[in-house]
Amino acid sequence: MSIHDIIEGKKQWRAHQARVKALPPDYRIVYKEMQKYLFKVGPVSLTDGPLLPDIVDFFEEGVAAGKGVVELIGTDVAAFCDDLIKDSPTHADAYQESLRGEPGATGK
C-alpha cells in the first residue's frame, strides 16, 4: 500500500464520516452501534468493502422517505447486522478455521 493509497483512504473515510454526521440523531446513534458491532464480529472485508457506505445510503433514503430508523431496521440492531453479513466470511470464521486447521486458514 502506497502513501497515496493511505491518503486517499483517509479522505474517503472522512467523507463517509461527514455523511454520518449529517444524519438525524437517532440514525447516527443506531449507525454507531451498528459500526461498533460490525467491527467486532463483522466480515473480514469490512473496511475495504461497500457495507458501511451502503448502510449510510440506506439510512439517507429512509430519512428522505420520512421513516424512523426503527421502522427501517427493527429493534434488534445485532440481528439486522447479522442478516447483512450472513454470506460473508467473518473474523470469527477465520479463527475457527485456524483452530481446525482447515485449508485457507490463516497461518497455514
Tab-separated table of N, CA and C in Angstrom:
chain	number	residue	atom	x	y	z
A	1	MET	N	0.848	-1.169	0.000
A	1	MET	CA	0.000	0.000	0.000
A	1	MET	C	0.900	1.240	0.000
A	2	SER	N	0.653	2.094	-0.961
A	2	SER	CA	1.470	3.303	-1.081
A	2	SER	C	0.920	4.416	-0.188
A	3	ILE	N	1.721	5.444	-0.039
A	3	ILE	CA	1.295	6.594	0.761
A	3	ILE	C	0.084	7.258	0.114
A	4	HIS	N	0.028	7.249	-1.207
A	4	HIS	CA	-1.116	7.814	-1.920
A	4	HIS	C	-2.398	7.051	-1.565
A	5	ASP	N	-2.302	5.733	-1.503
A	5	ASP	CA	-3.469	4.909	-1.140
A	5	ASP	C	-3.939	5.212	0.281
A	6	ILE	N	-3.003	5.398	1.178
A	6	ILE	CA	-3.338	5.708	2.572
A	6	ILE	C	-4.044	7.057	2.661
A	7	ILE	N	-3.493	8.045	1.969
A	7	ILE	CA	-4.096	9.386	1.978
A	7	ILE	C	-5.486	9.348	1.354
A	8	GLU	N	-5.628	8.646	0.254
A	8	GLU	CA	-6.936	8.535	-0.413
A	8	GLU	C	-7.937	7.816	0.484
A	9	GLY	N	-7.485	6.787	1.168
A	9	GLY	CA	-8.362	6.070	2.095
A	9	GLY	C	-8.841	6.964	3.227
A	10	LYS	N	-7.954	7.803	3.736
A	10	LYS	CA	-8.345	8.729	4.808
A	10	LYS	C	-9.350	9.754	4.309
A	11	LYS	N	-9.176	10.231	3.080
A	11	LYS	CA	-10.131	11.181	2.501
A	11	LYS	C	-11.509	10.546	2.373
A	12	GLN	N	-11.525	9.319	1.898
A	12	GLN	CA	-12.799	8.615	1.746
A	12	GLN	C	-13.463	8.382	3.104
A	13	TRP	N	-12.676	8.013	4.100
A	13	TRP	CA	-13.230	7.772	5.441
A	13	TRP	C	-13.793	9.059	6.035
A	14	ARG	N	-13.081	10.170	5.859
A	14	ARG	CA	-13.578	11.448	6.373
A	14	ARG	C	-14.865	11.861	5.675
A	15	ALA	N	-14.953	11.631	4.365
A	15	ALA	CA	-16.183	11.948	3.628
A	15	ALA	C	-17.330	11.069	4.129
A	16	HIS	N	-17.022	9.815	4.406
A	16	HIS	CA	-18.030	8.887	4.941
A	16	HIS	C	-18.517	9.378	6.303
A	17	GLN	N	-17.595	9.761	7.163
A	17	GLN	CA	-17.956	10.244	8.494
A	17	GLN	C	-18.784	11.527	8.424
A	18	ALA	N	-18.495	12.370	7.448
A	18	ALA	CA	-19.279	13.593	7.276
A	18	ALA	C	-20.720	13.250	6.895
A	19	ARG	N	-20.908	12.239	6.082
A	19	ARG	CA	-22.257	11.790	5.726
A	19	ARG	C	-22.987	11.262	6.959
A	20	VAL	N	-22.275	10.528	7.800
A	20	VAL	CA	-22.884	10.000	9.028
A	20	VAL	C	-23.304	11.150	9.934
A	21	LYS	N	-22.448	12.157	10.077
A	21	LYS	CA	-22.759	13.305	10.942
A	21	LYS	C	-23.954	14.097	10.437
A	22	ALA	N	-24.235	14.014	9.136
A	22	ALA	CA	-25.366	14.745	8.561
A	22	ALA	C	-26.697	14.033	8.809
A	23	LEU	N	-26.651	12.789	9.289
A	23	LEU	CA	-27.885	12.047	9.577
A	23	LEU	C	-28.560	12.617	10.826
A	24	PRO	N	-29.876	12.425	10.948
A	24	PRO	CA	-30.565	12.822	12.189
A	24	PRO	C	-29.983	12.058	13.388
A	25	PRO	N	-30.141	12.610	14.587
A	25	PRO	CA	-29.527	11.999	15.781
A	25	PRO	C	-29.874	10.524	15.999
A	26	ASP	N	-31.143	10.130	15.815
A	26	ASP	CA	-31.495	8.733	16.055
A	26	ASP	C	-30.804	7.799	15.061
A	27	TYR	N	-30.676	8.226	13.819
A	27	TYR	CA	-29.965	7.433	12.814
A	27	TYR	C	-28.479	7.335	13.150
A	28	ARG	N	-27.896	8.459	13.598
A	28	ARG	CA	-26.471	8.451	13.965
A	28	ARG	C	-26.198	7.480	15.096
A	29	ILE	N	-27.050	7.491	16.107
A	29	ILE	CA	-26.869	6.596	17.248
A	29	ILE	C	-26.907	5.135	16.792
A	30	VAL	N	-27.895	4.800	15.982
A	30	VAL	CA	-28.018	3.421	15.504
A	30	VAL	C	-26.844	3.068	14.598
A	31	TYR	N	-26.433	3.984	13.729
A	31	TYR	CA	-25.282	3.716	12.858
A	31	TYR	C	-24.040	3.416	13.692
A	32	LYS	N	-23.791	4.215	14.726
A	32	LYS	CA	-22.607	3.997	15.572
A	32	LYS	C	-22.661	2.629	16.246
A	33	GLU	N	-23.846	2.220	16.696
A	33	GLU	CA	-23.989	0.893	17.307
A	33	GLU	C	-23.738	-0.207	16.276
A	34	MET	N	-24.255	-0.005	15.069
A	34	MET	CA	-24.025	-0.984	14.002
A	34	MET	C	-22.540	-1.064	13.667
A	35	GLN	N	-21.903	0.085	13.566
A	35	GLN	CA	-20.485	0.126	13.244
A	35	GLN	C	-19.674	-0.602	14.314
A	36	LYS	N	-19.987	-0.325	15.576
A	36	LYS	CA	-19.290	-0.982	16.679
A	36	LYS	C	-19.461	-2.503	16.606
A	37	TYR	N	-20.694	-2.931	16.371
A	37	TYR	CA	-20.988	-4.367	16.284
A	37	TYR	C	-20.252	-4.995	15.101
A	38	LEU	N	-20.307	-4.335	13.946
A	38	LEU	CA	-19.687	-4.905	12.755
A	38	LEU	C	-18.169	-4.944	12.865
A	39	PHE	N	-17.562	-3.965	13.519
A	39	PHE	CA	-16.115	-4.014	13.705
A	39	PHE	C	-15.718	-5.144	14.639
A	40	LYS	N	-16.627	-5.527	15.527
A	40	LYS	CA	-16.340	-6.603	16.465
A	40	LYS	C	-16.513	-7.978	15.816
A	41	VAL	N	-17.608	-8.181	15.105
A	41	VAL	CA	-17.921	-9.517	14.582
A	41	VAL	C	-18.077	-9.554	13.071
A	42	GLY	N	-17.860	-8.443	12.428
A	42	GLY	CA	-18.186	-8.303	11.021
A	42	GLY	C	-17.278	-9.040	10.072
A	43	PRO	N	-17.539	-8.834	8.797
A	43	PRO	CA	-16.787	-9.528	7.758
A	43	PRO	C	-15.340	-9.066	7.692
A	44	VAL	N	-14.504	-9.946	7.185
A	44	VAL	CA	-13.083	-9.663	7.056
A	44	VAL	C	-12.865	-8.438	6.167
A	45	SER	N	-13.698	-8.274	5.151
A	45	SER	CA	-13.532	-7.182	4.188
A	45	SER	C	-14.297	-5.922	4.572
A	46	LEU	N	-14.640	-5.749	5.832
A	46	LEU	CA	-15.478	-4.624	6.251
A	46	LEU	C	-14.890	-3.282	5.861
A	47	THR	N	-13.620	-3.062	6.133
A	47	THR	CA	-13.041	-1.746	5.870
A	47	THR	C	-12.790	-1.503	4.390
A	48	ASP	N	-12.678	-2.543	3.600
A	48	ASP	CA	-12.420	-2.390	2.168
A	48	ASP	C	-13.682	-2.456	1.328
A	49	GLY	N	-14.750	-2.977	1.896
A	49	GLY	CA	-15.964	-3.205	1.121
A	49	GLY	C	-16.962	-2.074	1.213
A	50	PRO	N	-18.074	-2.253	0.530
A	50	PRO	CA	-19.092	-1.198	0.465
A	50	PRO	C	-20.127	-1.253	1.577
A	51	LEU	N	-19.988	-2.137	2.551
A	51	LEU	CA	-21.040	-2.337	3.547
A	51	LEU	C	-21.380	-1.064	4.320
A	52	LEU	N	-20.404	-0.404	4.897
A	52	LEU	CA	-20.688	0.792	5.699
A	52	LEU	C	-21.262	1.929	4.845
A	53	PRO	N	-20.679	2.236	3.675
A	53	PRO	CA	-21.306	3.258	2.830
A	53	PRO	C	-22.718	2.874	2.373
A	54	ASP	N	-22.939	1.591	2.141
A	54	ASP	CA	-24.279	1.141	1.749
A	54	ASP	C	-25.292	1.361	2.876
A	55	ILE	N	-24.865	1.170	4.120
A	55	ILE	CA	-25.754	1.417	5.261
A	55	ILE	C	-26.114	2.898	5.311
A	56	VAL	N	-25.138	3.771	5.091
A	56	VAL	CA	-25.412	5.208	5.097
A	56	VAL	C	-26.371	5.554	3.950
A	57	ASP	N	-26.161	4.962	2.778
A	57	ASP	CA	-27.087	5.180	1.654
A	57	ASP	C	-28.509	4.790	2.057
A	58	PHE	N	-28.637	3.618	2.672
A	58	PHE	CA	-29.933	3.104	3.112
A	58	PHE	C	-30.584	4.050	4.120
A	59	PHE	N	-29.777	4.542	5.056
A	59	PHE	CA	-30.287	5.479	6.061
A	59	PHE	C	-30.692	6.805	5.424
A	60	GLU	N	-29.904	7.299	4.492
A	60	GLU	CA	-30.245	8.554	3.820
A	60	GLU	C	-31.562	8.421	3.056
A	61	GLU	N	-31.780	7.263	2.444
A	61	GLU	CA	-33.048	7.015	1.751
A	61	GLU	C	-34.209	6.984	2.744
A	62	GLY	N	-33.983	6.390	3.910
A	62	GLY	CA	-35.003	6.346	4.949
A	62	GLY	C	-35.359	7.730	5.451
A	63	VAL	N	-34.338	8.562	5.635
A	63	VAL	CA	-34.571	9.940	6.069
A	63	VAL	C	-35.386	10.675	5.011
A	64	ALA	N	-34.994	10.520	3.746
A	64	ALA	CA	-35.701	11.195	2.648
A	64	ALA	C	-37.155	10.744	2.551
A	65	ALA	N	-37.412	9.486	2.900
A	65	ALA	CA	-38.778	8.952	2.856
A	65	ALA	C	-39.569	9.295	4.113
A	66	GLY	N	-38.920	9.931	5.087
A	66	GLY	CA	-39.599	10.321	6.315
A	66	GLY	C	-39.831	9.179	7.287
A	67	LYS	N	-39.028	8.129	7.165
A	67	LYS	CA	-39.172	6.971	8.056
A	67	LYS	C	-38.221	7.088	9.240
A	68	GLY	N	-38.625	6.521	10.364
A	68	GLY	CA	-37.754	6.431	11.526
A	68	GLY	C	-36.799	5.270	11.375
A	69	VAL	N	-35.684	5.324	12.060
A	69	VAL	CA	-34.674	4.290	11.932
A	69	VAL	C	-35.189	2.929	12.408
A	70	VAL	N	-36.006	2.917	13.454
A	70	VAL	CA	-36.553	1.655	13.952
A	70	VAL	C	-37.502	1.045	12.922
A	71	GLU	N	-38.208	1.887	12.200
A	71	GLU	CA	-39.090	1.419	11.136
A	71	GLU	C	-38.286	0.740	10.017
A	72	LEU	N	-37.054	1.193	9.792
A	72	LEU	CA	-36.216	0.610	8.745
A	72	LEU	C	-35.572	-0.704	9.154
A	73	ILE	N	-34.990	-0.731	10.353
A	73	ILE	CA	-34.185	-1.904	10.721
A	73	ILE	C	-34.793	-2.766	11.815
A	74	GLY	N	-35.813	-2.283	12.490
A	74	GLY	CA	-36.380	-3.030	13.601
A	74	GLY	C	-35.694	-2.650	14.899
A	75	THR	N	-36.014	-3.392	15.956
A	75	THR	CA	-35.488	-3.051	17.275
A	75	THR	C	-34.203	-3.796	17.641
A	76	ASP	N	-33.826	-4.788	16.855
A	76	ASP	CA	-32.639	-5.587	17.164
A	76	ASP	C	-31.518	-5.264	16.169
A	77	VAL	N	-30.628	-4.383	16.577
A	77	VAL	CA	-29.532	-3.950	15.712
A	77	VAL	C	-28.634	-5.129	15.343
A	78	ALA	N	-28.301	-5.981	16.293
A	78	ALA	CA	-27.417	-7.110	16.031
A	78	ALA	C	-28.027	-8.067	15.013
A	79	ALA	N	-29.312	-8.350	15.133
A	79	ALA	CA	-29.971	-9.252	14.177
A	79	ALA	C	-29.957	-8.652	12.779
A	80	PHE	N	-30.182	-7.344	12.682
A	80	PHE	CA	-30.147	-6.675	11.383
A	80	PHE	C	-28.750	-6.788	10.775
A	81	CYS	N	-27.725	-6.539	11.593
A	81	CYS	CA	-26.341	-6.633	11.120
A	81	CYS	C	-25.991	-8.065	10.719
A	82	ASP	N	-26.404	-9.021	11.532
A	82	ASP	CA	-26.133	-10.425	11.208
A	82	ASP	C	-26.739	-10.806	9.871
A	83	ASP	N	-27.927	-10.291	9.588
A	83	ASP	CA	-28.568	-10.573	8.311
A	83	ASP	C	-27.781	-9.950	7.161
A	84	LEU	N	-27.215	-8.785	7.382
A	84	LEU	CA	-26.421	-8.123	6.339
A	84	LEU	C	-25.162	-8.912	5.982
A	85	ILE	N	-24.560	-9.552	6.965
A	85	ILE	CA	-23.268	-10.215	6.745
A	85	ILE	C	-23.372	-11.733	6.709
A	86	LYS	N	-24.586	-12.264	6.587
A	86	LYS	CA	-24.773	-13.711	6.705
A	86	LYS	C	-23.976	-14.526	5.692
A	87	ASP	N	-23.681	-13.987	4.521
A	87	ASP	CA	-22.957	-14.742	3.499
A	87	ASP	C	-21.492	-14.325	3.380
A	88	SER	N	-21.017	-13.531	4.314
A	88	SER	CA	-19.639	-13.033	4.272
A	88	SER	C	-18.787	-13.740	5.309
A	89	PRO	N	-17.556	-14.101	4.933
A	89	PRO	CA	-16.658	-14.694	5.936
A	89	PRO	C	-16.282	-13.649	6.981
A	90	THR	N	-16.359	-14.037	8.240
A	90	THR	CA	-16.065	-13.119	9.330
A	90	THR	C	-14.731	-13.477	9.987
A	91	HIS	N	-14.272	-12.590	10.859
A	91	HIS	CA	-13.047	-12.871	11.610
A	91	HIS	C	-13.233	-14.107	12.491
A	92	ALA	N	-14.429	-14.281	13.013
A	92	ALA	CA	-14.713	-15.468	13.834
A	92	ALA	C	-14.608	-16.736	12.995
A	93	ASP	N	-15.078	-16.692	11.755
A	93	ASP	CA	-14.959	-17.848	10.855
A	93	ASP	C	-13.492	-18.186	10.600
A	94	ALA	N	-12.693	-17.157	10.320
A	94	ALA	CA	-11.268	-17.375	10.069
A	94	ALA	C	-10.590	-17.974	11.295
A	95	TYR	N	-10.976	-17.510	12.467
A	95	TYR	CA	-10.398	-18.037	13.700
A	95	TYR	C	-10.780	-19.504	13.890
A	96	GLN	N	-12.038	-19.832	13.663
A	96	GLN	CA	-12.489	-21.221	13.796
A	96	GLN	C	-11.766	-22.125	12.805
A	97	GLU	N	-11.576	-21.644	11.576
A	97	GLU	CA	-10.846	-22.429	10.578
A	97	GLU	C	-9.413	-22.667	11.023
A	98	SER	N	-8.789	-21.647	11.619
A	98	SER	CA	-7.400	-21.809	12.060
A	98	SER	C	-7.300	-22.819	13.187
A	99	LEU	N	-8.307	-22.879	14.048
A	99	LEU	CA	-8.300	-23.855	15.136
A	99	LEU	C	-8.458	-25.272	14.621
A	100	ARG	N	-9.262	-25.421	13.573
A	100	ARG	CA	-9.493	-26.749	12.983
A	100	ARG	C	-8.412	-27.138	11.995
A	101	GLY	N	-7.594	-26.158	11.587
A	101	GLY	CA	-6.528	-26.440	10.626
A	101	GLY	C	-7.069	-26.656	9.225
A	102	GLU	N	-8.187	-26.014	8.905
A	102	GLU	CA	-8.789	-26.175	7.581
A	102	GLU	C	-7.996	-25.405	6.539
A	103	PRO	N	-8.074	-25.867	5.284
A	103	PRO	CA	-7.402	-25.138	4.200
A	103	PRO	C	-7.940	-23.717	4.112
A	104	GLY	N	-7.043	-22.817	3.769
A	104	GLY	CA	-7.442	-21.416	3.668
A	104	GLY	C	-7.374	-20.700	4.999
A	105	ALA	N	-7.025	-21.436	6.040
A	105	ALA	CA	-6.951	-20.831	7.362
A	105	ALA	C	-5.727	-19.951	7.452
A	106	THR	N	-5.843	-18.893	8.221
A	106	THR	CA	-4.710	-18.014	8.408
A	106	THR	C	-3.627	-18.759	9.168
A	107	GLY	N	-2.394	-18.540	8.735
A	107	GLY	CA	-1.276	-19.184	9.415
A	107	GLY	C	-0.961	-20.573	8.890
A	108	LYS	N	-1.650	-21.031	7.881
A	108	LYS	CA	-1.381	-22.369	7.318
A	108	LYS	C	-0.786	-22.248	5.950
